[in-house]
CSV table of N, CA and C in Angstrom, one decimal:
chain,number,residue,atom,x,y,z
A,206,MET,N,11.6,-4.7,8.3
A,206,MET,CA,10.8,-5.6,7.5
A,206,MET,C,11.7,-6.6,6.9
A,207,SER,N,11.1,-7.7,6.6
A,207,SER,CA,12.0,-8.8,6.1
A,207,SER,C,12.7,-8.5,4.8
A,208,ASP,N,12.2,-7.7,3.9
A,208,ASP,CA,12.9,-7.4,2.7
A,208,ASP,C,13.8,-6.2,2.8
A,209,LYS,N,14.0,-5.7,4.0
A,209,LYS,CA,14.8,-4.5,4.3
A,209,LYS,C,14.3,-3.2,3.7
A,210,LYS,N,13.1,-3.2,3.2
A,210,LYS,CA,12.6,-2.0,2.5
A,210,LYS,C,11.6,-1.4,3.5
A,211,ALA,N,11.8,-0.1,3.7
A,211,ALA,CA,10.9,0.7,4.6
A,211,ALA,C,9.5,0.9,3.9
A,212,PRO,N,8.5,0.8,4.8
A,212,PRO,CA,7.1,1.1,4.2
A,212,PRO,C,6.9,2.5,3.8
A,213,ALA,N,6.0,2.8,3.0
A,213,ALA,CA,5.7,4.1,2.5
A,213,ALA,C,5.1,5.0,3.6
A,214,VAL,N,5.3,6.3,3.5
A,214,VAL,CA,4.7,7.3,4.4
A,214,VAL,C,3.2,7.1,4.4
A,215,GLY,N,2.6,7.1,5.6
A,215,GLY,CA,1.2,6.9,5.8
A,215,GLY,C,0.7,5.5,6.0
A,216,THR,N,1.7,4.6,5.9
A,216,THR,CA,1.3,3.1,6.1
A,216,THR,C,1.3,2.8,7.6
A,217,LEU,N,0.3,2.1,8.0
A,217,LEU,CA,0.2,1.6,9.4
A,217,LEU,C,1.0,0.3,9.5
A,218,THR,N,1.9,0.3,10.5
A,218,THR,CA,2.8,-0.8,10.8
A,218,THR,C,2.8,-1.2,12.2
A,219,LEU,N,3.3,-2.4,12.5
A,219,LEU,CA,3.5,-2.8,13.9
A,219,LEU,C,5.0,-2.8,14.1
A,220,ASP,N,5.4,-2.1,15.1
A,220,ASP,CA,6.8,-2.1,15.6
A,220,ASP,C,7.0,-3.3,16.5
A,221,THR,N,7.5,-4.4,15.9
A,221,THR,CA,7.6,-5.6,16.7
A,221,THR,C,8.5,-5.5,17.9
A,222,ARG,N,9.4,-4.6,17.9
A,222,ARG,CA,10.3,-4.4,19.0
A,222,ARG,C,9.6,-3.8,20.2
A,223,SER,N,8.7,-2.9,20.0
A,223,SER,CA,8.0,-2.2,21.1
A,223,SER,C,6.6,-2.8,21.3
A,224,GLY,N,6.0,-3.4,20.2
A,224,GLY,CA,4.7,-3.9,20.3
A,224,GLY,C,3.6,-2.9,20.0
A,225,ARG,N,4.1,-1.7,19.5
A,225,ARG,CA,3.1,-0.6,19.2
A,225,ARG,C,2.8,-0.5,17.7
A,226,VAL,N,1.6,-0.1,17.5
A,226,VAL,CA,1.2,0.2,16.1
A,226,VAL,C,1.4,1.7,15.8
A,227,GLY,N,2.0,2.0,14.6
A,227,GLY,CA,2.3,3.4,14.3
A,227,GLY,C,2.1,3.6,12.8
A,228,ARG,N,1.8,4.9,12.5
A,228,ARG,CA,1.7,5.3,11.1
A,228,ARG,C,3.1,5.9,10.7
A,229,VAL,N,3.6,5.5,9.6
A,229,VAL,CA,4.9,6.0,9.1
A,229,VAL,C,4.7,7.5,8.8
A,230,MET,N,5.5,8.3,9.4
A,230,MET,CA,5.5,9.8,9.2
A,230,MET,C,6.6,10.3,8.4
A,231,ASP,N,7.8,9.7,8.6
A,231,ASP,CA,9.0,10.2,7.9
A,231,ASP,C,10.1,9.2,8.1
A,232,PHE,N,11.3,9.6,7.5
A,232,PHE,CA,12.5,8.8,7.6
A,232,PHE,C,13.6,9.7,8.1
A,233,GLU,N,14.4,9.2,9.0
A,233,GLU,CA,15.6,10.0,9.5
A,233,GLU,C,16.8,9.0,9.4
A,234,GLY,N,17.6,9.2,8.4
A,234,GLY,CA,18.7,8.2,8.3
A,234,GLY,C,18.1,6.8,8.0
A,235,ARG,N,18.6,5.9,8.9
A,235,ARG,CA,18.1,4.5,8.8
A,235,ARG,C,16.9,4.2,9.7
A,236,GLN,N,16.4,5.3,10.3
A,236,GLN,CA,15.2,5.1,11.2
A,236,GLN,C,13.9,5.5,10.5
A,237,VAL,N,12.9,4.9,10.9
A,237,VAL,CA,11.5,5.2,10.4
A,237,VAL,C,10.8,5.9,11.6
A,238,GLN,N,10.2,7.0,11.4
A,238,GLN,CA,9.5,7.8,12.4
A,238,GLN,C,8.1,7.4,12.4
A,239,LEU,N,7.6,6.9,13.5
A,239,LEU,CA,6.2,6.4,13.6
A,239,LEU,C,5.4,7.3,14.6
A,240,ARG,N,4.1,7.4,14.4
A,240,ARG,CA,3.2,8.1,15.3
A,240,ARG,C,2.1,7.2,15.6
A,241,PRO,N,1.6,7.1,16.8
A,241,PRO,CA,0.4,6.3,17.1
A,241,PRO,C,-0.8,6.8,16.3
A,242,PRO,N,-1.6,5.8,15.8
A,242,PRO,CA,-2.7,6.2,14.9
A,242,PRO,C,-3.7,7.2,15.5
A,243,GLN,N,-3.8,7.2,16.8
A,243,GLN,CA,-4.7,8.2,17.5
A,243,GLN,C,-4.0,9.5,17.8
A,244,GLY,N,-2.8,9.6,17.4
A,244,GLY,CA,-2.0,10.9,17.6
A,244,GLY,C,-1.1,10.7,18.8
A,245,GLY,N,-0.2,11.6,18.9
A,245,GLY,CA,0.7,11.5,20.0
A,245,GLY,C,2.2,11.7,19.6
A,246,ILE,N,3.1,11.3,20.4
A,246,ILE,CA,4.5,11.6,20.2
A,246,ILE,C,5.1,10.5,19.3
A,247,GLU,N,5.8,10.9,18.3
A,247,GLU,CA,6.5,10.0,17.4
A,247,GLU,C,7.6,9.3,18.1
A,248,TRP,N,8.0,8.1,17.6
A,248,TRP,CA,9.1,7.4,18.0
A,248,TRP,C,9.8,6.8,16.8
A,249,ASP,N,11.1,6.5,17.0
A,249,ASP,CA,11.9,5.9,15.9
A,249,ASP,C,11.9,4.4,16.0
A,250,ALA,N,11.9,3.8,14.8
A,250,ALA,CA,12.0,2.3,14.7
A,250,ALA,C,12.9,2.0,13.6
A,251,ARG,N,13.5,0.8,13.6
A,251,ARG,CA,14.3,0.3,12.5
A,251,ARG,C,13.4,-0.4,11.5
A,252,PRO,N,13.6,-0.3,10.2
A,252,PRO,CA,12.8,-0.9,9.2
A,252,PRO,C,12.7,-2.4,9.4
A,253,GLU,N,13.7,-3.0,9.8
A,253,GLU,CA,13.6,-4.5,10.0
A,253,GLU,C,12.8,-4.9,11.2
A,254,ASP,N,12.4,-4.0,12.0
A,254,ASP,CA,11.5,-4.3,13.2
A,254,ASP,C,10.0,-4.0,12.8
A,255,LEU,N,9.7,-3.6,11.6
A,255,LEU,CA,8.4,-3.2,11.2
A,255,LEU,C,7.7,-4.4,10.5
A,256,ARG,N,6.4,-4.5,10.7
A,256,ARG,CA,5.6,-5.5,10.0
A,256,ARG,C,4.3,-4.8,9.6
A,257,LEU,N,4.0,-4.9,8.3
A,257,LEU,CA,2.8,-4.3,7.8
A,257,LEU,C,1.6,-5.0,8.4
A,258,LEU,N,0.6,-4.2,8.7
A,258,LEU,CA,-0.6,-4.8,9.3
A,258,LEU,C,-1.5,-5.5,8.3
A,259,GLY,N,-2.2,-6.5,8.7
A,259,GLY,CA,-3.1,-7.2,7.9
A,259,GLY,C,-4.4,-6.4,7.8
A,260,SER,N,-5.3,-6.7,7.0
A,260,SER,CA,-6.5,-5.9,6.8
A,260,SER,C,-7.3,-5.7,8.1
A,261,CYS,N,-7.4,-6.7,8.9
A,261,CYS,CA,-8.2,-6.6,10.1
A,261,CYS,C,-7.5,-5.7,11.1
A,262,ASP,N,-6.2,-5.9,11.2
A,262,ASP,CA,-5.4,-5.0,12.1
A,262,ASP,C,-5.5,-3.5,11.6
A,263,ASP,N,-5.4,-3.4,10.3
A,263,ASP,CA,-5.4,-2.0,9.7
A,263,ASP,C,-6.8,-1.4,10.0
A,264,LEU,N,-7.8,-2.1,9.8
A,264,LEU,CA,-9.2,-1.6,10.1
A,264,LEU,C,-9.3,-1.2,11.6
A,265,SER,N,-8.9,-2.0,12.5
A,265,SER,CA,-9.0,-1.7,13.9
A,265,SER,C,-8.2,-0.4,14.2
A,266,ALA,N,-7.0,-0.3,13.7
A,266,ALA,CA,-6.2,0.9,14.0
A,266,ALA,C,-6.8,2.1,13.4
A,267,ARG,N,-7.4,2.0,12.2
A,267,ARG,CA,-8.1,3.2,11.6
A,267,ARG,C,-9.3,3.6,12.4
A,268,VAL,N,-10.1,2.6,12.9
A,268,VAL,CA,-11.2,3.0,13.7
A,268,VAL,C,-10.8,3.7,15.0
A,269,ALA,N,-9.7,3.2,15.6
A,269,ALA,CA,-9.2,3.9,16.8
A,269,ALA,C,-8.8,5.3,16.5
A,270,GLU,N,-8.2,5.5,15.3
A,270,GLU,CA,-7.7,6.8,14.9
A,270,GLU,C,-8.9,7.7,14.7
A,271,LEU,N,-9.9,7.3,14.0
A,271,LEU,CA,-11.1,8.1,13.8
A,271,LEU,C,-11.9,8.4,15.1
A,272,ASN,N,-11.9,7.4,16.0
A,272,ASN,CA,-12.6,7.7,17.3
A,272,ASN,C,-11.8,8.8,18.0
A,273,ALA,N,-10.5,8.7,18.0
A,273,ALA,CA,-9.7,9.7,18.7
A,273,ALA,C,-9.9,11.1,18.1
A,274,HIS,N,-10.0,11.2,16.8
A,274,HIS,CA,-10.2,12.5,16.2
A,274,HIS,C,-11.6,13.0,16.5
A,275,SER,N,-12.6,12.1,16.5
A,275,SER,CA,-14.0,12.4,16.8
A,275,SER,C,-14.1,13.0,18.3
A,276,ARG,N,-13.4,12.4,19.2
A,276,ARG,CA,-13.4,12.9,20.6
A,276,ARG,C,-12.8,14.2,20.7
A,277,SER,N,-11.7,14.5,19.9
A,277,SER,CA,-11.0,15.7,20.1
A,277,SER,C,-11.6,16.8,19.2
A,278,GLY,N,-12.6,16.5,18.4
A,278,GLY,CA,-13.2,17.5,17.6
A,278,GLY,C,-12.5,17.8,16.3
A,279,LEU,N,-11.6,16.9,15.8
A,279,LEU,CA,-10.8,17.2,14.6
A,279,LEU,C,-11.6,16.7,13.4
């Protein structure tokens, strides 16, 4: 992120390096661990490569997450 500050756990962000949206799960050293909103395998990203999602992006990611949980019965 531009201010070099990592987002809070639970925040939806865009990993600009990979182009993927992820929810912040944890921190490991200088890396931020992200998981796809619909679930899946976590990946590591650098805080400076993350961008907070705008409200429309955030809403779209949350809908995808809810739809995935609905399909899997969670």
